[in-house]
Every structure is written in structure tokens, then in C-alpha cells.
Amino acid sequence: MNGARIELKGAAYRYDALVRVPDLSLAPGEAVACIGPSGCGKSTLLDLAAGIKVAHDGEVSYDGEPWRALAETDRRRRRLHEIGFVFQEFELLDHLTVKENVALPLMLQPERADAESEPIAALLDAAGVGAFATRRPRHLSHGERQRVAICRALAGTPRLVLADEPTGSLDPDTARRVLDLLLSFVRDRGATMLAVTHDHGLLDRFDRVISFDQVSGSGAPAGNETAGGTA
Amino acid sequence: MKTALLLAWRSLAYYKVRTLLLVGCVALVVLLPIAVQLLVGAQSRALQARAQATPLVAGAKGSRYDLVLNGLYFRGRTPALTSMAELDAVRATGFAEAIPILARARARGRPLVGTTPDYYRFRGLRAARGTLPLILGDAALGADVARELNAKVGDTIGTDQPNLYDLGLNYTMNLSIVGVFAPTGTADDNAVFVDLKTAWIVDGVGHGHDPKATDDTVLKREPDRIVFNEKVRKHERITPKNLRTFHFHAPPAELPLTSILVLPHEDKSATKLKGRYRVSKTGQLLVPTGVVAEILGFVFQVKRFFDAHVALVGAATALFLVLIALLTVRVRRREIEALRRLGASRFAIARIFGTELALAVSAGAILGALGGVVVFLLWMS
């Protein structure tokens, strides 16, 4: 499966004030990091890229098709089938086992609800949390939970992976291991990845880095682009 | 649907306290009206069945409710007393069979019913153990009385003293248990049956004592009784040895009865008897089904208030459930947001949470219904 192509041009979303996000173009299979200070609109960038929010200004397109042109049902369906999310706070459901949490995106798709459990088990094994498959998330460490959250984002073999501070609350060693795991999964599957982070120590793992050169406001959208290294 | 069921079940099983509170709340709301409905239904059916099985009941003028409740169910206040003369009068018409009943005293808290063997035949009472109470001082227990008192043939049962301020007024006797009736599911199961003469003795109309009373043993004479000194000892149990000492101080026609079951030979006879009683100044003849219908009318009127109360409690519970659903959405906002971001539709999320609530409410309703049935069965047993 090919990665998705994402483009943001002059995109802005209105809360109380208008929040502008950098212009951005992600080629299929590319892994891009976006950095910036807290409150500058990094999470809004991910929501716009995923079609969760529709830009009030500018254009955001997925595979050349503007999100704005799609109905809410179609946006949701595409998100469910083609996009994987890694949340900053993991957002694992306490009442489900690790395995059920990972399978959740599949369970929400009626046609894939009865999917074989072997791929899920293999994914958990590859992430080093296979032994915890039947445990509840609250019995896992921070790093283990983050690995489970990554497995959930990848369970549906997405074309686009969006990660919101995927290493935000991890110690540096664990953060590096978790990010390497995520990137290896994404690259193995040829998916596109956009991660927002403020962890400058990990930027060399990405193909490219975009930085917000100004915090939210009504200023002109702009991104400062630097080349990253490959992990 | 499978996913919604799985997620709902997992949540209910994980948050046990919350689930138990919700299920328990619904179960309690459902339990009470179901138990009351079953109890009222069963009791009213039992009352009606007994009334339908008894064509007519006669007695002294007074409360018709007291007469029917006492004559058929041995409950409530003692009706105005009638007498053997009334029984003889009914029999003398040749229109009906008449069965006397004296149900005024109690034995170990249960009604003590004095009657004749005709009653057992009429009600279809059969001794499961022992014999019928045919001799003075014998008693046969209803099935429930025998079970509750753990009494068996050969034991004795004491009558209750209703007048604690004058122990000499009423006779406290130990009756010999000679039989236990098979259960019938009627008021007979909860009564102690004796021969009519035994009932009169317990009632204070007759007694047995040694030696024979003479003028030097009399302390005082009153219009309705004679008080003896301590030389005259009343027998507290009737035995073959002292049987002959028992006697009555009233003419046979004046011996009291609480009611008379009247079994007309045919419809025409019943009509004629009703006509005779319509002009009677001292007696009344009642059709039990009509009186029971009146009593049940009162009961159902009260039950309607109860039903309205239950409906209001049910409505309040429904509003609480809505409140719980709304609070759940607030408390579990992060979970809902995560599901939404993963791509779940609003409908799918609503279905998951709705299924959770429906499962809890259904479990509560089923538990409440089962609890209601259990309460009903326990009450009936």
C-alpha cells in the first residue's frame, strides 16, 4: 500500500482567534517532523491533515482531494480506513485489554471487525509488548503503553500516520527506542508520517523537519524547512 | 453490533461498582411493583375462589364484611354472634344444608374454628395424618399451622387467653392434636379445627370441673356467670377420665355461632331463603362473591394509588438514567474523543454507549423481575 500525499496551503482554523499552520507538502512514504513551541497550533495541524477539522481558510488536501470537498461521513470513513493516530496521552481504553485496544480501529470497521487476530499478535510481538496482550493498559509502564498506542495506529495498515508528541512524556532513551520503532513500522509499510514534537534531540530520525516560525495568530503562514537525517 | 456489544460488556465488567449501582437501582424500582402485582393478583384470586366456592353465608345483623371475612377466611373482627337457633331455623326450611362455624378464639395465634364434620366434607378437607377432630378436646391442624409449629399427631396445642385482666372469663385449654389436614392453598391451611362443643368450651360457654359445684363453693352469682372458690378446679385438658364433667350452662338453642355456611339445594331454594332474610330483623344472608368484590374494590383503589406512585418513581428513575447518560458523556469525553479521532461515527459511539446503558437497564429489569417473583414466592410460602 502506497503512502498518502498531503498538502496544506495557507490553511488556518478559527477557534477564538485564527490559528495558521505552515504550508506543507508530504510526498508518499515521507516521514516529516513539525516542531514549535506549545500552543503554536501543532495539534491543529494534525487535525487539519486528518480531516478531523476542516480549514476555515486555505486548503488542505489528501491525495490531491480537498478535505473540504468531502462530506463528514466520507472524511470519517477515510480516517478510519487510511489514517493511524498516535495520541500524546495514548488514549487507550482502560476497560479493554492491550490486544483489544490495538484491534479497536478494525473493530470499528464492520467489514474488518472479524479480522484475524494473528496480525495483531505479530504487531504486538514486534513492538515488544506481545506478552502483555491480555493485560489492561493501566498495568503497563509509560513506555509500554506508548508502544501499544503505536501498534493501534498501525493495526489498520494506514497510508498516513499522524503522531502528536509521540515521545512527549518519555525519558530520552525510551523516547528514541519508541520513535525508532514507529519509524521502522512506517517505512516498512511505505506509509507517510507527520509527527509534531518539541523534542529536538530526535529530529535527525525524520526525512524532513518543518518548524513553526511564529505562534498562532493572524500572521502569514510560513514554514522554515530543514533537511533531517534518516534513522 | 457485535463490536458495540463487546465494548459495552467490557466497560460494564470493568467498572463494576458503577455497573452494580445502576443495575441495583433499576432492579429495586422494578422489584416492588412486580412483587405487589403478583401478591395482589394471587390474593384476590384466592379470595374470589373461596367466595365462589361458598354459595351463601348467614349470620347476625351487623357488618357484612366482618361476617364474610370471618366465615370464609377466619380473619378480621368477630362478627355479631348468631346462635344455634338460627342454624336450626335454616335447616328447618328444608331449602339448604347449614354448616355452623364458631371462629372467635385462637390457638397459638391461629384461628380456632369450631364446626361439624359437614364442613370438612364441604371444603374437601382430608386428613393427611391422623383423624378428624370428632371428640371433645380433639384438634386437627391446617397444613401451614402444623408446618410452622412443627406439630404432629399426639402433641397438644394450647388455646390463647384473650382476656389478660380476668383470667377466669375465658378457658385456656390444651387440645390434643389428632390430625393434620392435607394442604389446600386456602384459609383452612392456617386454622386449627375442633368440634363445635370444644369451641364452645374454649369460648367459656361450657366447662368441666371437680368436684361438682355446690352452694358452699359459690363465691358470687352474677347475671351471666357464677364465681366459685378455689376448691372447684377447672380442667385444662379434656381426657377420657374427666370427659363427663364437661357441661354447658346455656340452652342448646342459645349456644353462639359466628356464622353459618348455607348450601341451598337449588337456585330456587336460595332465592326463597334470601327472601326470608330480607325481612329478618336479626339475621342477614349474604352472597360472598358480592361482598368480596366490594372488598377487592377497596384494595384495588388503594393499589391504583400505589401504581401511580410506582409510575412516578419509574419516571424519576428514567430521568436519572438520562442524567447518568449525560454525565457519562462528560466523564468519558476523552474516550469519546479518541473514538471519534480514530474514525468512529457519532452513531457508532452512541450505539456503544446506548448498548452499555441498555445492557445495564435490562439486567436490572430482569433481576428486579426475578426478585419480585422470589419475594412473591417467599411471601406465599
Coordinates of C-alpha atoms in Angstrom, one line a residue, chain B residues 9-357:
Chain B
W9 CA -19.8 -5.5 28.0
R10 CA -16.1 -4.8 28.7
S11 CA -16.9 -1.4 30.1
L12 CA -19.7 -2.8 32.4
A13 CA -17.5 -5.6 33.6
Y14 CA -14.5 -3.3 34.2
Y15 CA -16.4 -0.5 36.1
K16 CA -18.0 -2.9 38.5
V17 CA -19.2 -0.5 41.2
R18 CA -20.8 1.8 38.7
T19 CA -22.5 -1.1 37.0
L20 CA -23.8 -2.6 40.2
L21 CA -25.2 0.7 41.3
L22 CA -27.0 1.2 38.0
V23 CA -28.3 -2.4 37.9
G24 CA -29.3 -2.4 41.5
C25 CA -31.1 0.9 41.2
V26 CA -33.2 -0.3 38.2
A27 CA -33.8 -3.7 39.9
L28 CA -35.2 -2.1 43.1
V29 CA -37.5 0.1 41.0
V30 CA -38.8 -3.0 39.1
L31 CA -38.9 -5.4 42.0
L32 CA -41.5 -3.8 44.2
P33 CA -44.4 -3.3 41.7
I34 CA -43.9 -6.8 40.3
A35 CA -44.0 -8.4 43.7
V36 CA -47.1 -6.3 44.7
Q37 CA -48.8 -7.1 41.4
L38 CA -48.2 -10.9 41.8
L39 CA -49.2 -10.8 45.5
V40 CA -52.4 -8.8 44.9
G41 CA -53.3 -11.0 41.9
A42 CA -52.7 -14.2 43.9
Q43 CA -54.5 -13.0 47.0
S44 CA -57.5 -11.7 45.0
R45 CA -57.7 -14.9 43.1
A46 CA -57.6 -16.9 46.3
L47 CA -60.3 -14.6 47.9
Q48 CA -62.6 -14.9 44.9
A49 CA -62.1 -18.7 44.6
R50 CA -63.1 -19.2 48.2
A51 CA -66.1 -16.9 47.8
Q52 CA -67.2 -18.6 44.6
A53 CA -67.0 -22.0 46.4
T54 CA -69.3 -20.7 49.2
P55 CA -72.9 -20.1 47.9
L56 CA -74.3 -18.2 50.9
V57 CA -73.3 -17.2 54.4
A58 CA -75.7 -16.3 57.2
G59 CA -75.2 -14.6 60.5
A60 CA -76.5 -11.9 62.8
K61 CA -77.2 -8.4 61.5
G62 CA -74.1 -6.3 61.5
S63 CA -71.1 -5.7 59.3
R64 CA -71.3 -7.8 56.2
Y65 CA -67.5 -7.5 55.7
D66 CA -66.8 -8.9 59.2
L67 CA -69.3 -11.8 58.6
V68 CA -67.8 -12.8 55.3
L69 CA -64.2 -12.4 56.3
N70 CA -64.8 -14.4 59.5
G71 CA -67.0 -17.0 58.0
L72 CA -64.9 -17.7 54.9
Y73 CA -61.3 -16.7 55.8
F74 CA -61.4 -16.7 59.7
R75 CA -59.9 -13.2 59.6
G76 CA -60.8 -9.7 60.8
R77 CA -63.1 -8.7 63.7
T78 CA -65.5 -11.2 65.2
P79 CA -68.9 -10.5 63.7
A80 CA -72.1 -10.1 65.8
L81 CA -72.9 -13.5 67.2
T82 CA -75.8 -15.6 65.9
S83 CA -77.0 -18.8 67.5
M84 CA -77.8 -22.5 67.1
A85 CA -81.5 -21.4 66.9
E86 CA -80.7 -19.6 63.6
L87 CA -78.9 -22.7 62.3
D88 CA -81.9 -24.8 63.2
A89 CA -84.2 -22.3 61.5
V90 CA -82.3 -22.6 58.2
R91 CA -82.3 -26.3 58.4
A92 CA -86.0 -26.4 59.2
T93 CA -86.8 -24.6 55.9
G94 CA -85.6 -27.7 54.1
F95 CA -84.1 -25.4 51.4
A96 CA -80.5 -25.8 52.3
E97 CA -77.8 -27.6 54.2
A98 CA -76.4 -25.4 57.0
I99 CA -72.9 -25.7 58.5
P100 CA -72.2 -23.9 61.8
I101 CA -69.0 -22.1 62.4
L102 CA -67.7 -20.6 65.6
A103 CA -64.4 -18.8 64.9
R104 CA -63.7 -16.5 67.8
A105 CA -60.9 -18.0 69.9
R106 CA -57.3 -18.5 68.8
A107 CA -54.8 -21.2 69.5
R108 CA -51.1 -20.3 69.3
G109 CA -52.1 -17.2 67.3
R110 CA -54.1 -19.1 64.7
P111 CA -57.9 -19.0 64.4
L112 CA -59.6 -21.8 66.3
V113 CA -62.6 -23.0 64.2
G114 CA -65.3 -25.0 65.8
T115 CA -67.5 -26.8 63.3
T116 CA -69.1 -30.1 62.3
P117 CA -67.8 -32.9 60.0
D118 CA -70.1 -31.4 57.3
Y119 CA -67.6 -28.6 57.0
Y120 CA -64.7 -30.9 56.1
R121 CA -66.7 -32.7 53.5
F122 CA -67.9 -29.4 52.0
R123 CA -64.4 -27.9 51.8
G124 CA -62.9 -31.2 50.7
L125 CA -60.6 -31.3 53.7
R126 CA -58.8 -34.6 54.1
A127 CA -56.6 -35.7 57.0
A128 CA -53.1 -36.2 55.7
R129 CA -52.2 -37.7 59.0
G130 CA -54.4 -38.9 61.9
T131 CA -58.1 -38.4 62.0
L132 CA -60.7 -35.6 62.0
P133 CA -61.5 -33.9 65.4
L134 CA -64.7 -35.8 66.3
I135 CA -64.3 -36.0 70.1
L136 CA -64.4 -33.2 72.7
G137 CA -60.9 -31.8 73.2
D138 CA -59.5 -33.1 69.9
A139 CA -58.0 -30.7 67.4
A140 CA -56.8 -31.1 63.7
L141 CA -54.4 -28.6 62.3
G142 CA -54.3 -26.9 58.9
A143 CA -51.2 -27.9 56.9
D144 CA -49.5 -24.5 57.4
V145 CA -50.1 -24.5 61.1
A146 CA -48.6 -28.0 61.5
R147 CA -45.6 -27.0 59.4
E148 CA -45.0 -23.6 61.1
L149 CA -45.4 -25.0 64.7
N150 CA -43.6 -28.3 63.8
A151 CA -46.6 -30.0 65.4
K152 CA -47.5 -33.6 64.9
V153 CA -50.3 -36.0 65.8
G154 CA -50.1 -36.8 69.6
D155 CA -48.8 -33.3 70.5
T156 CA -51.0 -30.7 72.3
I157 CA -51.8 -27.2 71.3
G158 CA -52.8 -24.5 73.8
T159 CA -55.6 -22.0 73.2
D160 CA -54.8 -18.3 73.7
Q161 CA -56.0 -16.2 76.7
P162 CA -57.7 -13.2 75.1
N163 CA -58.6 -11.5 78.4
L164 CA -55.5 -10.8 80.5
Y165 CA -57.4 -8.8 83.1
D166 CA -59.8 -11.6 84.1
L167 CA -58.3 -15.0 83.6
G168 CA -61.4 -16.6 84.9
L169 CA -63.6 -15.3 82.0
N170 CA -62.1 -17.5 79.3
Y171 CA -60.9 -21.0 79.3
T172 CA -57.3 -21.8 78.3
M173 CA -57.2 -25.4 77.3
N174 CA -54.7 -27.8 76.0
L175 CA -56.1 -29.6 73.0
S176 CA -55.0 -33.0 71.7
I177 CA -53.8 -32.9 68.1
V178 CA -55.4 -35.9 66.5
G179 CA -54.9 -35.0 62.8
V180 CA -53.2 -32.8 60.3
F181 CA -55.1 -31.8 57.1
A182 CA -53.6 -32.0 53.6
P183 CA -52.7 -28.6 52.2
T184 CA -55.5 -26.9 50.2
G185 CA -54.0 -23.4 49.5
T186 CA -56.9 -21.8 51.3
A187 CA -57.6 -20.2 54.7
D188 CA -58.1 -23.7 56.1
D189 CA -54.4 -24.3 56.0
N190 CA -53.9 -21.7 58.6
A191 CA -56.6 -22.7 61.1
V192 CA -57.0 -25.1 64.0
F193 CA -60.2 -27.1 63.8
V194 CA -62.1 -28.5 66.7
D195 CA -65.5 -30.0 67.3
L196 CA -68.2 -27.3 67.9
K197 CA -68.6 -28.3 71.5
T198 CA -64.9 -27.9 72.1
A199 CA -65.1 -24.4 70.6
W200 CA -67.9 -23.5 73.0
I201 CA -65.9 -24.7 76.0
V202 CA -62.9 -22.7 74.9
D203 CA -65.3 -19.8 74.3
G204 CA -66.3 -20.0 78.0
V205 CA -69.9 -21.2 77.4
G206 CA -69.1 -24.7 78.9
H207 CA -66.6 -26.1 81.3
G208 CA -65.5 -29.2 83.3
H209 CA -64.6 -29.2 86.9
D210 CA -64.2 -31.3 90.1
P211 CA -65.8 -31.6 92.5
K212 CA -69.4 -30.7 91.4
A213 CA -70.3 -27.2 92.3
T214 CA -72.4 -26.8 95.5
D215 CA -73.7 -23.7 97.3
D216 CA -70.8 -23.6 99.7
T217 CA -68.3 -23.4 96.8
V218 CA -70.0 -20.4 95.2
L219 CA -68.4 -17.0 95.9
K220 CA -70.8 -14.8 94.0
R221 CA -73.6 -15.1 91.4
E222 CA -73.8 -12.6 88.5
P223 CA -76.4 -12.5 85.7
D224 CA -74.1 -14.1 83.2
R225 CA -71.7 -16.1 85.4
I226 CA -71.1 -17.8 88.7
V227 CA -67.7 -17.4 90.5
F228 CA -66.5 -20.4 92.6
N229 CA -63.9 -20.6 95.2
E230 CA -60.5 -22.4 94.7
K231 CA -62.0 -25.8 95.8
V232 CA -63.6 -26.1 92.3
R233 CA -60.8 -26.8 89.9
K234 CA -61.4 -26.4 86.1
H235 CA -59.9 -29.0 83.9
E236 CA -57.4 -27.6 81.4
R237 CA -57.4 -30.7 79.3
I238 CA -60.2 -33.0 78.3
T239 CA -59.4 -36.6 78.9
P240 CA -61.5 -39.8 78.9
K241 CA -61.5 -39.6 82.7
N242 CA -62.9 -36.1 83.0
L243 CA -64.9 -36.0 79.8
R244 CA -68.2 -36.4 81.8
T245 CA -67.5 -33.4 84.0
F246 CA -67.9 -31.0 81.0
H247 CA -71.2 -29.3 80.6
F248 CA -72.9 -26.2 79.3
H249 CA -74.8 -23.6 81.2
A250 CA -76.9 -22.2 78.2
P251 CA -79.9 -23.8 76.5
P252 CA -78.7 -25.5 73.2
A253 CA -80.6 -23.0 71.0
E254 CA -78.7 -20.1 72.6
L255 CA -75.2 -21.5 72.1
P256 CA -73.3 -19.0 70.0
L257 CA -72.1 -19.2 66.4
T258 CA -70.1 -16.6 64.4
S259 CA -71.5 -17.6 61.0
I260 CA -73.5 -20.3 59.2
L261 CA -72.5 -21.6 55.7
V262 CA -75.7 -22.1 53.8
L263 CA -75.7 -24.5 50.9
P264 CA -79.0 -24.3 49.0
H265 CA -80.3 -27.4 47.3
E266 CA -81.1 -25.5 44.2
D267 CA -81.3 -21.9 42.9
K268 CA -85.0 -21.6 43.7
S269 CA -84.2 -22.5 47.4
A270 CA -81.5 -19.8 47.5
T271 CA -84.0 -17.2 46.3
K272 CA -86.6 -18.3 48.9
L273 CA -84.0 -18.1 51.7
K274 CA -82.9 -14.6 50.5
G275 CA -86.5 -13.5 50.6
R276 CA -86.9 -14.8 54.2
Y277 CA -83.8 -13.0 55.4
R278 CA -84.7 -9.7 53.6
V279 CA -87.5 -9.3 56.2
S280 CA -85.5 -10.6 59.1
K281 CA -84.7 -8.1 61.9
T282 CA -81.9 -10.2 63.5
G283 CA -80.2 -12.0 60.7
Q284 CA -78.6 -11.5 57.3
L285 CA -77.9 -13.8 54.4
L286 CA -75.0 -12.8 52.1
V287 CA -73.7 -13.8 48.8
P288 CA -69.9 -13.9 49.5
T289 CA -68.8 -13.1 45.9
G290 CA -70.6 -9.8 46.0
V291 CA -69.0 -8.8 49.4
V292 CA -65.6 -10.0 48.3
A293 CA -65.9 -7.9 45.1
E294 CA -66.6 -4.9 47.3
I295 CA -63.6 -5.6 49.5
L296 CA -61.4 -6.1 46.5
G297 CA -62.7 -2.8 45.1
F298 CA -61.2 -1.0 48.1
V299 CA -58.0 -2.9 47.7
F300 CA -57.6 -2.1 44.0
Q301 CA -58.5 1.5 44.7
V302 CA -55.5 1.6 47.1
K303 CA -53.4 -0.3 44.6
R304 CA -54.2 2.4 42.0
F305 CA -52.5 5.0 44.2
F306 CA -49.6 2.6 44.7
D307 CA -49.4 2.1 40.9
A308 CA -49.4 5.9 40.4
H309 CA -46.6 6.2 43.0
V310 CA -44.6 3.5 41.2
A311 CA -45.2 5.2 37.9
L312 CA -43.8 8.5 39.4
V313 CA -40.8 6.6 40.8
G314 CA -40.3 5.0 37.4
A315 CA -40.4 8.3 35.7
A316 CA -37.9 9.8 38.2
T317 CA -35.6 6.8 37.6
A318 CA -35.9 7.3 33.8
L319 CA -34.8 10.9 34.3
F320 CA -31.9 9.8 36.5
L321 CA -30.9 7.4 33.7
V322 CA -30.9 10.3 31.2
L323 CA -28.8 12.3 33.7
I324 CA -26.4 9.4 34.1
A325 CA -26.1 9.1 30.3
L326 CA -25.4 12.8 30.0
L327 CA -22.8 12.7 32.9
T328 CA -21.3 9.6 31.3
V329 CA -20.7 11.6 28.1
R330 CA -19.0 14.3 30.1
V331 CA -16.9 12.0 32.3
R332 CA -15.9 9.9 29.4
R333 CA -15.3 12.8 27.0
R334 CA -11.6 11.7 26.3
E335 CA -12.7 8.2 25.4
I336 CA -15.4 9.6 23.1
E337 CA -12.9 12.0 21.5
A338 CA -10.4 9.1 21.0
L339 CA -13.1 7.0 19.3
R340 CA -14.1 10.0 17.1
R341 CA -10.5 10.7 16.1
L342 CA -10.0 7.0 15.3
G343 CA -12.9 7.4 12.8
A344 CA -15.9 6.1 14.7
S345 CA -19.1 7.8 13.6
R346 CA -21.4 9.6 16.1
F347 CA -23.9 6.9 15.5
A348 CA -21.4 4.2 16.3
I349 CA -20.3 5.9 19.5
A350 CA -23.9 6.5 20.6
R351 CA -24.6 2.8 19.9
I352 CA -21.7 1.7 22.1
F353 CA -22.8 3.9 25.0
G354 CA -26.5 3.1 24.4
T355 CA -25.8 -0.6 24.3
E356 CA -24.0 -0.2 27.6
L357 CA -26.9 1.6 29.2

